[in-house]
């Protein structure tokens, strides 16, 4: 396959950054297509660890063309901060149709959450929801207008009074048009050289038969359509989101890799059927360093949930699974896997659309024996302890998707390919 998407198959943080970085060793182009700097993608190689929020995970390879496509929402300050830390030569292309996150979007994100009180989503406060709201209300600012001083100024003159009204009504400080304009003009000047029609470029590169990786952010359960609405993000992190959000034809995407942890985590509020607490959750959190890459919040921990993975498979048509953090389960005596849910006494195999019904679902578990061995040095499937092989095999069987690769540590080299994916 020459054009594939890496998607999160749970609630985000599955290791998409790591898997993208690994496969990117053979890619010519890496594309982020939705979300913004709510994402936090960790890439570890040559003894260094990097956290990427907006930049595609191909950014460290000078030969790779990195694209931030039209479906993204881009915080110019976040971009300038992040790109300034990249010390090696890079190629980056930003869509002129991508929407721009401005400081009042971030403030409104915070206000919305405060207003919701105990119903809050637990957003990253990066302005994602308010920026996508503006996009779909047709009151947003696109990169093409942002880098044009007249258009940017007139956008602020038209829109900022409304935003200020929201903020002042909620008792928050308002923003000064000139101040925002001046500050953000400096970012626009630094960004402008990267802004272009990325759909034109991608289509040209596809014609040239280049190998392209599309890097999803978040995960299926945070999808605004297929996730645990309203406890979701404001974009669609699915495979189907790629064509619309990059400007290529749907049939040009050849496959998808669903990244899943060997267990489950969630950061932020909302239903999580297989969640566990106590010593084991604590142990897994510490061993897997399960603290948010973007917000540093402790991640909630749960058993692997194959109802969720089959949901991901249906929606994104997973060609392969990439199973990460398998090493973290070493030493857990008995492993549990959710096979189904029980809802009002009836066995179901789907994710209910409303969270109240979903909260009533009781997971049905199957148990498997764990393993004690340290597997962080394993370089092939055969080297795994029998119990770990069984765990992966059972996971693959329950989801009915082949395991294409698995990962036994954060470093690029701690990745084992089983199938030829890309
Ligand atoms: P992403 O948002 O999907 O890219 O995932 P994050 O980077 O937010 O979170 C995944 C975390 O797990 C990061 O800290 C990675 O360095 C780490 N990680 C990825 N794969 C493995 C693995 O196989 N084993 C261990 N121990 N850590 C891993
Ligand atoms: P990556 O790409 C995990 C969660 C937030 C919150 C909800 C909405 O690293 O997997 P938002 O700021 O998007 O409006 O927050 O979505 N969330 C993530 N959780 N990984 C992410 O990205 C996330 N991006 C957003 O915690 O619950
Ligand atoms: Mg993350």
XYZ file of C-alpha atoms and ligand atoms in Angstrom:
478
model
C 0.000 0.000 0.000
C 1.320 3.407 -0.940
C -1.198 5.685 0.751
C -2.391 4.720 4.189
C -3.836 6.405 7.217
C -2.754 5.830 10.825
C -5.835 6.183 13.027
C -6.402 6.050 16.760
C -8.726 3.151 17.616
C -9.529 4.156 21.193
C -9.673 7.499 23.024
C -6.422 8.949 21.654
C -2.793 8.593 22.794
C -2.523 5.102 21.322
C 0.980 5.777 20.003
C 0.062 7.188 16.591
C 3.140 9.424 16.673
C 5.414 6.467 17.291
C 3.829 4.302 14.571
C 3.806 7.182 12.076
C 7.462 7.939 12.815
C 8.356 4.271 12.335
C 6.540 3.868 9.020
C 7.703 7.315 7.902
C 11.167 5.845 7.435
C 9.701 4.666 4.107
C 7.407 7.613 3.400
C 7.895 10.580 1.130
C 5.004 12.592 2.524
C 3.356 12.748 5.995
C 0.042 14.562 6.385
C -1.863 15.717 9.485
C -5.488 16.163 8.418
C -7.626 17.101 11.430
C -7.446 18.519 14.940
C -4.840 20.966 16.119
C -2.488 21.214 19.058
C -4.908 19.343 21.272
C -2.892 16.400 19.944
C 0.351 15.331 21.550
C 2.341 12.798 19.544
C 5.490 11.370 21.078
C 8.384 10.321 18.899
C 11.522 8.731 20.365
C 14.681 7.920 18.415
C 18.470 8.111 18.833
C 18.007 8.663 22.559
C 15.855 11.769 22.112
C 12.182 12.227 22.907
C 10.035 14.772 21.068
C 6.445 15.860 21.648
C 4.676 17.039 18.527
C 1.359 18.865 18.702
C 0.772 20.422 15.276
C 3.692 19.194 13.231
C 3.399 15.882 11.382
C 5.670 13.141 12.744
C 7.783 13.155 9.572
C 9.243 16.550 10.481
C 12.604 15.169 11.651
C 13.400 13.684 8.268
C 14.649 16.396 5.870
C 13.541 14.340 2.860
C 9.917 14.077 3.948
C 7.324 16.580 2.785
C 5.137 17.348 5.796
C 1.651 18.672 5.216
C -0.811 20.359 7.555
C -3.982 19.940 5.552
C -7.213 21.920 5.235
C -9.051 19.971 7.941
C -6.708 21.161 10.668
C -7.175 24.083 13.020
C -3.833 25.793 13.487
C -2.730 27.997 16.345
C -0.109 30.298 14.743
C 1.670 30.875 18.034
C 1.731 27.125 18.699
C 3.114 26.533 15.219
C 5.876 29.131 15.493
C 6.895 27.836 18.944
C 6.965 24.255 17.758
C 8.760 24.725 14.459
C 11.430 26.893 16.088
C 12.490 23.874 18.138
C 13.172 21.699 15.094
C 16.913 21.830 14.668
C 17.272 19.781 11.499
C 16.244 20.944 7.998
C 12.569 20.273 7.326
C 9.853 20.678 4.705
C 6.441 21.896 5.814
C 3.400 22.859 3.759
C 0.345 24.473 5.391
C -3.038 24.502 3.677
C -4.395 27.909 2.759
C -7.815 26.480 3.701
C -6.849 25.400 7.237
C -8.598 27.401 9.953
C -6.738 29.641 12.354
C -6.989 29.413 16.139
C -6.819 32.870 17.713
C -6.337 33.726 21.413
C -10.037 34.376 21.978
C -10.889 30.881 20.750
C -8.737 29.496 23.525
C -10.353 31.812 26.064
C -13.853 30.869 24.892
C -12.898 27.186 25.167
C -12.083 27.862 28.820
C -15.287 29.848 29.383
C -17.434 27.116 27.803
C -15.895 24.557 30.110
C -16.429 26.746 33.175
C -20.067 27.274 32.231
C -20.593 23.547 31.872
C -19.269 23.049 35.427
C -19.622 19.350 36.316
C -20.796 18.622 32.768
C -17.482 19.822 31.363
C -15.783 17.821 28.610
C -12.303 18.247 30.017
C -10.972 19.846 26.838
C -7.338 20.742 26.321
C -8.224 24.487 26.342
C -6.480 24.843 22.976
C -9.455 26.553 21.341
C -10.318 23.541 19.178
C -14.114 23.524 19.697
C -14.596 27.292 19.261
C -12.432 27.343 16.098
C -14.339 24.471 14.468
C -17.575 26.158 15.604
C -16.540 29.266 13.687
C -15.556 27.175 10.672
C -18.979 25.576 10.433
C -20.824 28.772 11.356
C -18.932 30.320 8.424
C -17.382 32.935 10.691
C -13.881 31.496 10.785
C -10.541 32.710 9.516
C -8.608 30.632 7.016
C -4.855 30.701 6.506
C -5.275 32.402 3.118
C -6.960 35.377 4.818
C -4.742 35.299 7.891
C -1.597 35.957 5.864
C -3.249 38.895 4.087
C -3.030 41.893 6.501
C -6.137 43.639 5.143
C -8.269 40.524 5.297
C -6.977 39.621 8.743
C -7.678 43.123 10.075
C -11.171 43.227 8.668
C -11.875 39.733 10.074
C -10.902 40.974 13.534
C -13.005 44.124 13.128
C -16.043 42.062 12.188
C -15.683 39.148 14.568
C -13.884 40.295 17.668
C -16.777 42.457 18.996
C -18.969 39.299 19.129
C -16.290 37.299 20.872
C -15.628 40.119 23.314
C -19.323 40.249 24.142
C -19.283 36.540 25.021
C -16.203 37.034 27.162
C -17.379 40.182 28.960
C -20.807 38.657 29.647
C -19.006 35.757 31.303
C -16.903 38.193 33.358
C -13.671 37.660 31.433
C -11.192 40.174 30.025
C -11.755 41.142 26.405
C -9.240 41.378 23.548
C -7.997 44.514 21.851
C -8.187 44.383 18.044
C -4.924 46.230 17.443
C -3.024 44.188 19.973
C -4.185 40.871 18.530
C -3.500 42.153 15.031
C 0.049 43.306 15.801
C 1.028 40.160 17.705
C -0.459 37.773 15.198
C 0.948 39.684 12.233
C 4.394 38.698 13.466
C 3.339 35.029 13.412
C 1.698 35.432 9.996
C 4.964 36.770 8.609
C 6.790 33.649 9.808
C 4.134 31.258 8.547
C 3.309 32.810 5.189
C 6.123 31.118 3.247
C 4.690 27.688 4.119
C 1.078 28.435 3.127
C -0.125 26.944 -0.157
C -2.842 24.824 -1.773
C -1.938 21.470 -0.260
C -4.706 19.650 -2.144
C -3.024 20.565 -5.439
C 0.313 19.323 -4.130
C -1.054 16.076 -2.698
C -2.812 15.232 -5.938
C 0.363 15.948 -7.864
C 2.399 13.746 -5.503
C -0.163 10.976 -5.851
C 0.190 11.199 -9.630
C 3.934 10.851 -9.119
C 3.176 7.693 -7.092
C 4.772 9.008 -3.910
C 4.326 7.099 -0.655
C 2.057 9.043 1.659
C 1.175 8.530 5.304
C -1.852 10.298 6.729
C -1.410 10.804 10.478
C -4.631 10.891 12.471
C -4.887 12.755 15.737
C -7.162 11.763 18.647
C -9.104 8.488 18.205
C -12.395 7.044 17.031
C -14.057 7.403 20.450
C -13.301 11.138 20.381
C -14.827 11.516 16.900
C -17.511 14.177 16.751
C -19.722 11.721 14.805
C -18.742 8.254 15.987
C -17.401 8.947 19.475
C -18.941 9.364 22.915
C -20.729 12.590 22.007
C -20.680 15.195 23.536
C -17.506 14.059 25.336
C -15.519 14.192 22.123
C -13.332 16.553 20.151
C -14.709 18.714 17.323
C -13.299 16.868 14.325
C -13.417 13.379 12.882
C -10.264 11.316 13.466
C -11.451 8.494 11.183
C -10.152 7.195 7.849
C -13.193 8.690 6.135
C -12.067 12.099 7.292
C -8.905 11.960 5.151
C -10.317 12.762 1.684
C -12.491 15.666 2.794
C -9.850 17.110 5.040
C -6.991 16.890 2.570
C -8.690 17.390 -0.789
C -8.030 14.007 -2.374
C -10.525 11.494 -3.761
C -11.737 8.847 -1.259
C -10.609 5.931 -3.424
C -7.011 7.135 -3.447
C -6.585 6.012 0.162
C -5.471 2.385 0.049
C -5.768 1.277 3.652
C -5.688 2.114 7.323
C -3.719 1.064 10.370
C -5.655 1.178 13.617
C -3.325 1.930 16.495
C -4.396 0.461 19.827
C -2.728 0.187 23.180
C -2.566 -3.311 24.657
C -4.972 -1.843 27.236
C -7.053 1.357 27.134
C -6.622 4.920 28.373
C -8.742 8.012 28.299
C -7.914 11.580 29.301
C -10.761 14.004 29.997
C -14.318 13.327 31.079
C -16.845 10.840 29.753
C -17.953 7.218 29.744
C -15.240 4.524 29.849
C -16.753 1.044 30.397
C -13.553 -0.924 31.026
C -12.016 1.649 33.389
C -10.169 0.285 36.404
C -8.938 1.955 39.550
C -6.738 1.063 42.513
C -3.242 -0.380 42.596
C -3.271 -1.992 39.161
C -4.415 1.208 37.442
C -1.730 3.085 39.336
C 0.914 0.545 38.381
C -0.007 0.646 34.679
C -0.161 4.459 34.734
C 3.336 4.691 36.184
C 4.835 1.962 34.019
C 3.309 3.355 30.833
C 3.986 6.995 31.858
C 0.296 7.585 31.299
C 0.206 11.350 31.688
C -1.117 13.568 28.895
C 1.485 14.742 26.365
C -0.403 18.029 25.936
C -1.990 18.721 29.323
C 0.075 16.434 31.632
C -3.176 15.178 33.188
C -3.058 11.596 34.511
C -4.732 9.302 31.996
C -7.555 7.061 33.127
C -6.704 3.368 32.706
C -8.839 0.415 31.593
C -8.704 -3.065 30.100
C -8.575 -3.624 26.377
C -12.077 -3.206 24.928
C -12.728 -5.054 21.678
C -16.234 -3.610 21.286
C -14.462 -0.274 20.857
C -11.952 -1.807 18.443
C -14.675 -3.408 16.313
C -16.410 -0.013 16.239
C -13.120 1.476 14.976
C -12.830 -1.312 12.442
C -16.332 -0.728 11.068
C -15.962 3.026 10.805
C -12.394 3.189 9.506
C -12.144 -0.176 7.737
C -8.935 -1.159 9.475
C -6.518 -3.086 7.253
C -4.165 -3.829 10.162
C -3.829 -3.233 13.865
C -0.683 -1.777 15.423
C -0.589 -2.791 19.099
C 1.473 -0.524 21.334
C 2.648 -0.586 24.948
C 2.552 -4.382 25.126
C 5.588 -4.221 27.434
C 3.577 -2.345 30.056
C 1.461 -5.449 30.706
C 4.473 -7.577 31.759
C 3.900 -8.733 35.309
C 0.116 -8.413 35.300
C -0.999 -11.870 36.473
C -4.372 -12.032 34.757
C -5.346 -9.949 31.748
C -8.913 -9.059 30.949
C -10.380 -8.251 27.539
C -13.855 -6.856 26.959
C -15.601 -9.052 24.397
C -19.129 -7.569 24.575
C -21.340 -5.366 26.690
C -24.450 -6.296 28.596
C -27.205 -3.724 28.317
C -30.364 -4.293 30.384
C -29.502 -7.985 30.520
C -28.948 -8.293 26.774
C -25.557 -8.948 25.170
C -24.694 -6.262 22.622
C -21.794 -5.693 20.250
C -21.998 -2.019 19.418
C -21.354 1.379 20.962
C -24.659 3.011 21.956
C -25.167 6.464 20.456
C -26.098 8.246 23.659
C -23.742 8.343 26.593
C -26.469 7.653 29.155
C -27.225 4.303 27.560
C -23.518 3.676 27.100
C -22.962 4.298 30.809
C -25.438 1.527 31.580
C -23.402 -1.015 29.604
C -21.623 -3.583 31.726
C -18.494 -5.012 30.097
C -18.367 -8.752 29.553
C -14.808 -9.928 30.071
C -12.715 -12.861 29.045
C -9.547 -13.514 31.032
C -6.172 -14.617 29.786
C -3.000 -15.483 31.694
C -0.374 -12.751 31.734
C 3.419 -13.055 31.460
C 6.267 -11.937 33.719
C 9.106 -11.563 31.257
C 10.548 -8.199 30.304
C 9.754 -7.962 26.586
C 11.262 -4.557 25.854
C 14.100 -6.143 23.837
C 11.934 -8.428 21.719
C 12.532 -8.070 17.984
C 10.150 -10.673 16.546
C 6.753 -12.191 17.288
C 8.424 -15.568 17.922
C 10.505 -14.141 20.760
C 7.420 -13.181 22.761
C 6.385 -15.341 25.725
C 3.580 -17.757 24.816
C 1.045 -15.798 26.896
C 1.870 -12.569 25.058
C 1.502 -14.345 21.707
C -1.854 -15.704 22.854
C -2.947 -12.265 23.972
C -2.134 -10.747 20.569
C -3.664 -13.667 18.701
C -6.865 -13.468 20.723
C -7.061 -9.718 20.217
C -6.677 -10.171 16.470
C -9.308 -12.924 16.460
C -11.836 -10.874 18.430
C -11.450 -7.852 16.184
C -10.958 -9.950 13.061
C -8.114 -7.751 11.868
C -4.508 -8.890 11.416
C -1.886 -7.460 13.719
C 0.504 -5.730 11.365
C 2.965 -4.607 13.994
C 3.432 -4.302 17.724
C 5.536 -2.204 19.984
C 7.429 -3.008 23.171
C 8.823 0.368 24.215
C 8.708 4.045 23.265
C 11.814 3.989 21.054
C 11.572 3.680 17.283
C 13.685 0.522 17.440
C 11.273 -1.123 19.880
C 8.841 -1.805 17.069
C 8.180 -5.196 15.485
C 6.642 -5.573 12.069
C 4.687 -8.737 11.412
C 3.136 -7.837 8.086
C 4.368 -5.731 5.226
C 2.069 -2.741 5.569
C 3.615 0.128 3.670
P -0.326 9.530 20.303
O -1.051 10.762 20.728
O -1.248 8.485 19.768
O 0.809 9.806 19.360
O 0.298 8.905 21.625
P 1.085 9.721 22.790
O 2.446 10.046 22.308
O 0.260 10.818 23.319
O 1.110 8.639 23.932
C 1.730 7.401 23.768
C 2.792 7.248 24.858
O 3.239 5.922 24.905
C 4.024 8.089 24.613
O 4.574 8.460 25.854
C 4.953 7.109 23.888
O 6.332 7.443 24.019
C 4.631 5.850 24.598
N 4.783 4.615 23.827
C 4.434 4.371 22.537
N 4.602 3.074 22.241
C 5.067 2.496 23.380
C 5.399 1.149 23.742
O 5.291 0.218 22.964
N 5.795 0.929 25.020
C 5.918 1.936 25.933
N 6.326 1.617 27.163
N 5.621 3.206 25.635
C 5.183 3.470 24.382
P -3.802 12.664 20.461
O -3.690 13.037 19.012
C -6.254 12.167 23.984
C -9.627 14.904 24.445
C -9.580 15.914 25.577
C -11.064 16.030 25.881
C -11.709 15.947 24.499
C -12.020 17.288 23.859
O -2.592 12.979 21.251
O -4.256 11.249 20.604
P -10.522 19.190 22.774
O -9.416 20.021 23.364
O -10.141 18.415 21.576
O -11.777 20.005 22.549
O -10.892 18.151 23.944
O -10.782 15.264 23.680
N -8.481 14.930 23.530
C -7.523 14.002 23.507
N -7.319 12.931 24.303
N -5.437 12.401 22.959
C -5.637 13.458 22.126
O -4.928 13.660 21.011
C -6.707 14.343 22.415
N -7.172 15.462 21.841
C -8.261 15.807 22.516
O -8.865 15.418 26.670
O -11.493 14.915 26.613
Mg -1.260 11.966 22.420
